[in-house]
mmCIF file of C-alpha atoms in Angstrom:
data_model
loop_
_atom_site.group_PDB
_atom_site.id
_atom_site.type_symbol
_atom_site.label_atom_id
_atom_site.label_comp_id
_atom_site.label_asym_id
_atom_site.label_seq_id
_atom_site.Cartn_x
_atom_site.Cartn_y
_atom_site.Cartn_z
ATOM 1 C CA LYS C 20 -15.256 8.545 28.983
ATOM 2 C CA ARG C 21 -15.329 12.237 29.699
ATOM 3 C CA PHE C 22 -12.918 12.037 32.635
ATOM 4 C CA LEU C 23 -10.586 9.296 31.339
ATOM 5 C CA PRO C 24 -10.552 9.726 27.555
ATOM 6 C CA GLY C 25 -7.194 7.969 27.213
ATOM 7 C CA LEU C 26 -8.817 4.680 28.234
ATOM 8 C CA PHE C 27 -11.292 4.596 25.370
ATOM 9 C CA ILE C 28 -10.765 4.108 21.652
ATOM 10 C CA THR C 29 -12.368 6.927 19.697
ATOM 11 C CA ASP C 30 -13.815 6.456 16.235
ATOM 12 C CA PHE C 31 -10.713 7.605 14.353
ATOM 13 C CA PRO C 32 -8.279 5.126 15.976
ATOM 14 C CA ARG C 33 -10.910 2.398 15.488
ATOM 15 C CA ILE C 34 -11.151 3.303 11.795
ATOM 16 C CA LYS C 35 -7.346 3.239 11.509
ATOM 17 C CA GLN C 36 -7.259 -0.208 13.136
ATOM 18 C CA LEU C 37 -9.883 -1.522 10.728
ATOM 19 C CA ALA C 38 -8.082 -0.026 7.729
ATOM 20 C CA ARG C 39 -4.802 -1.535 8.897
ATOM 21 C CA HIS C 40 -6.409 -4.954 9.369
ATOM 22 C CA LEU C 41 -8.027 -4.910 5.926
ATOM 23 C CA ALA C 42 -4.941 -3.570 4.170
ATOM 24 C CA VAL C 43 -2.551 -6.022 5.819
ATOM 25 C CA GLY C 44 -4.748 -8.966 4.867
ATOM 26 C CA LEU C 45 -4.956 -7.863 1.243
ATOM 27 C CA VAL C 46 -1.291 -6.940 0.906
ATOM 28 C CA THR C 47 -0.165 -10.228 2.432
ATOM 29 C CA ARG C 48 -2.233 -12.145 -0.127
ATOM 30 C CA LEU C 49 -1.095 -10.039 -3.099
ATOM 31 C CA ALA C 50 2.588 -9.913 -2.163
ATOM 32 C CA LYS C 51 3.069 -13.689 -2.298
ATOM 33 C CA ASP C 52 3.641 -13.734 -6.058
ATOM 34 C CA CYS C 53 5.617 -10.487 -6.432
ATOM 35 C CA LYS C 54 9.096 -10.634 -7.916
ATOM 36 C CA VAL C 55 11.490 -7.852 -8.885
ATOM 37 C CA LEU C 56 12.315 -8.644 -12.496
ATOM 38 C CA GLY C 57 13.917 -5.452 -13.763
ATOM 39 C CA PHE C 58 12.845 -2.224 -15.381
ATOM 40 C CA GLY C 59 9.963 -2.039 -17.819
ATOM 41 C CA SER C 60 6.229 -2.487 -17.838
ATOM 42 C CA GLU C 61 6.451 -5.814 -19.675
ATOM 43 C CA HIS C 62 7.527 -7.428 -16.401
ATOM 44 C CA TYR C 63 4.644 -5.992 -14.443
ATOM 45 C CA ALA C 64 1.557 -6.562 -16.567
ATOM 46 C CA TRP C 65 -0.280 -7.824 -13.471
ATOM 47 C CA MET C 66 -0.061 -4.488 -11.652
ATOM 48 C CA PRO C 67 -2.808 -2.572 -13.537
ATOM 49 C CA ASP C 68 -5.105 -5.574 -12.982
ATOM 50 C CA VAL C 69 -4.636 -5.189 -9.220
ATOM 51 C CA ILE C 70 -5.538 -1.490 -9.448
ATOM 52 C CA LYS C 71 -8.687 -2.363 -11.434
ATOM 53 C CA GLU C 72 -9.735 -5.069 -8.997
ATOM 54 C CA TYR C 73 -8.991 -2.970 -5.901
ATOM 55 C CA PRO C 74 -9.691 0.660 -6.888
ATOM 56 C CA PHE C 75 -8.892 1.940 -3.384
ATOM 57 C CA ILE C 76 -5.213 1.277 -4.170
ATOM 58 C CA GLN C 77 -4.232 4.605 -5.683
ATOM 59 C CA TYR C 78 -0.589 3.695 -6.339
ATOM 60 C CA LEU C 79 1.151 0.322 -6.391
ATOM 61 C CA HIS C 80 4.922 0.428 -6.649
ATOM 62 C CA LEU C 81 7.630 -2.188 -6.891
ATOM 63 C CA LEU C 82 11.157 -1.272 -5.841
ATOM 64 C CA ASP C 83 14.461 -3.085 -5.949
ATOM 65 C CA ALA C 84 16.512 -3.577 -2.769
ATOM 66 C CA GLN C 85 18.124 -0.150 -3.243
ATOM 67 C CA GLY C 86 14.740 1.606 -3.287
ATOM 68 C CA ILE C 87 14.704 2.287 -7.031
ATOM 69 C CA LEU C 88 11.289 2.185 -8.728
ATOM 70 C CA GLN C 89 11.117 -0.797 -11.086
ATOM 71 C CA GLY C 90 7.396 -0.880 -11.894
ATOM 72 C CA PHE C 91 4.163 0.804 -10.867
ATOM 73 C CA ALA C 92 0.470 1.127 -11.507
ATOM 74 C CA VAL C 93 -1.773 4.035 -10.633
ATOM 75 C CA ILE C 94 -5.487 4.794 -10.769
ATOM 76 C CA PRO C 95 -5.884 6.276 -14.286
ATOM 77 C CA GLU C 96 -7.450 9.514 -13.051
ATOM 78 C CA TYR C 97 -4.268 10.229 -11.055
ATOM 79 C CA GLN C 98 -1.715 9.167 -13.682
ATOM 80 C CA GLN C 99 -0.699 12.721 -14.517
ATOM 81 C CA ASN C 100 -0.075 13.467 -10.819
ATOM 82 C CA TYR C 101 2.374 10.576 -10.576
ATOM 83 C CA ASP C 102 4.329 11.393 -13.740
ATOM 84 C CA LYS C 103 6.873 13.131 -11.485
ATOM 85 C CA MET C 104 8.008 9.672 -10.327
ATOM 86 C CA PRO C 105 9.125 7.756 -13.443
ATOM 87 C CA LEU C 106 10.842 4.370 -13.463
ATOM 88 C CA GLY C 107 14.178 4.778 -11.752
ATOM 89 C CA TYR C 108 12.803 7.184 -9.116
ATOM 90 C CA ASP C 109 14.600 6.761 -5.778
ATOM 91 C CA PHE C 110 12.370 5.901 -2.790
ATOM 92 C CA SER C 111 15.267 4.817 -0.548
ATOM 93 C CA GLY C 112 14.798 7.754 1.824
ATOM 94 C CA ARG C 113 11.129 7.063 2.534
ATOM 95 C CA GLN C 114 10.498 5.865 6.063
ATOM 96 C CA TRP C 115 8.243 3.006 4.950
ATOM 97 C CA PHE C 116 11.039 1.698 2.686
ATOM 98 C CA ILE C 117 13.710 2.067 5.376
ATOM 99 C CA GLU C 118 11.596 0.298 8.026
ATOM 100 C CA THR C 119 10.588 -2.517 5.689
ATOM 101 C CA MET C 120 14.179 -3.174 4.633
ATOM 102 C CA LYS C 121 15.458 -2.913 8.215
ATOM 103 C CA THR C 122 12.929 -5.330 9.741
ATOM 104 C CA GLY C 123 12.077 -7.507 6.752
ATOM 105 C CA ALA C 124 8.492 -7.257 7.946
ATOM 106 C CA LEU C 125 5.315 -5.705 6.685
ATOM 107 C CA HIS C 126 5.088 -2.000 7.553
ATOM 108 C CA VAL C 127 2.002 0.218 7.752
ATOM 109 C CA THR C 128 2.310 3.997 7.977
ATOM 110 C CA ASP C 129 0.055 6.251 9.964
ATOM 111 C CA VAL C 130 -2.734 7.913 8.033
ATOM 112 C CA TYR C 131 -1.556 10.931 6.043
ATOM 113 C CA GLN C 132 -2.810 13.151 3.251
ATOM 114 C CA SER C 133 -1.465 12.266 -0.181
ATOM 115 C CA HIS C 134 0.147 15.253 -1.844
ATOM 116 C CA PHE C 135 -0.764 13.682 -5.207
ATOM 117 C CA THR C 136 -4.506 13.239 -4.623
ATOM 118 C CA ASP C 137 -5.306 15.068 -1.337
ATOM 119 C CA LYS C 138 -6.959 11.828 -0.114
ATOM 120 C CA LEU C 139 -6.270 10.321 3.298
ATOM 121 C CA ILE C 140 -4.090 7.273 2.702
ATOM 122 C CA ILE C 141 -1.870 4.710 4.352
ATOM 123 C CA THR C 142 1.151 3.119 2.742
ATOM 124 C CA VAL C 143 1.567 -0.603 3.314
ATOM 125 C CA SER C 144 4.899 -2.110 2.308
ATOM 126 C CA THR C 145 6.501 -5.511 2.532
ATOM 127 C CA VAL C 146 9.669 -7.176 1.310
ATOM 128 C CA ILE C 147 9.912 -9.370 -1.741
ATOM 129 C CA THR C 148 12.242 -12.319 -1.492
ATOM 130 C CA ASP C 149 13.896 -14.477 -4.121
ATOM 131 C CA ASP C 150 13.995 -18.280 -4.207
ATOM 132 C CA ASN C 151 16.765 -18.250 -1.565
ATOM 133 C CA ASP C 152 14.709 -16.021 0.772
ATOM 134 C CA ASP C 153 17.070 -13.085 0.178
ATOM 135 C CA ILE C 154 15.374 -9.691 0.001
ATOM 136 C CA SER C 155 15.208 -8.565 -3.619
ATOM 137 C CA GLY C 156 12.942 -5.565 -3.192
ATOM 138 C CA VAL C 157 9.876 -3.977 -1.669
ATOM 139 C CA VAL C 158 6.322 -3.762 -2.896
ATOM 140 C CA ALA C 159 4.197 -0.903 -1.532
ATOM 141 C CA TRP C 160 0.598 0.131 -1.828
ATOM 142 C CA ASP C 161 -0.799 3.623 -1.239
ATOM 143 C CA ILE C 162 -4.321 2.853 -0.086
ATOM 144 C CA GLN C 163 -7.140 5.381 0.086
ATOM 145 C CA LEU C 164 -8.663 5.105 3.542
ATOM 146 C CA GLU C 165 -12.232 6.116 2.732
ATOM 147 C CA GLU C 166 -12.528 3.822 -0.288
ATOM 148 C CA LEU C 167 -10.953 0.917 1.598
ATOM 149 C CA LEU C 168 -13.442 1.237 4.439
ATOM 150 C CA GLN C 169 -16.346 1.400 1.965
ATOM 151 C CA ARG C 170 -15.283 -2.032 0.672
ATOM 152 C CA ALA C 171 -14.550 -3.576 4.070
ATOM 153 C CA GLU C 172 -17.323 -6.165 3.968
ATOM 154 C CA LEU C 173 -16.348 -7.339 0.486
ATOM 155 C CA LEU C 174 -12.686 -7.763 1.509
ATOM 156 C CA ASP C 175 -13.664 -9.791 4.567
ATOM 157 C CA GLN C 176 -15.763 -12.087 2.348
ATOM 158 C CA GLU C 177 -12.795 -12.579 -0.015
ATOM 159 C CA LYS C 178 -10.573 -13.529 2.888
ATOM 160 C CA GLU C 179 -13.087 -16.077 4.192
ATOM 161 C CA GLU C 180 -13.322 -17.721 0.745
ATOM 162 C CA GLU C 181 -9.580 -18.471 0.658
#
């Protein structure tokens, strides 16, 4: 290992792989029923329930196909931090949005530090399609790495039960 470090996976890349695996599994399950319905919290009553059930998701956001924020939920302790991004906020320039719209596939960012919470997070995003399989928007989750890894065993059990 000492002479050929590039051939071995260190702990941090292993942790990132595990986080990616857990997050992708969860996001894939949750995204199945997402629809972009328009502005207003009345369309997205399910979102705060997701945050309560999975408290490692610090911010869940639903965007239309132009990258405009249609609905969101945030961990209550961070609500004030996210007030700078009200409904109608434009996420179209974010790399995770661009890549998701370009490929139509699930996208996972590298680990980065949230400027809203100072936590290490990843953003996982995927397209939402309508009944004709046309892309109608993107749903994205900002997931706290440490909290996700603390719940790894529980998430794996959930997946096995499905």
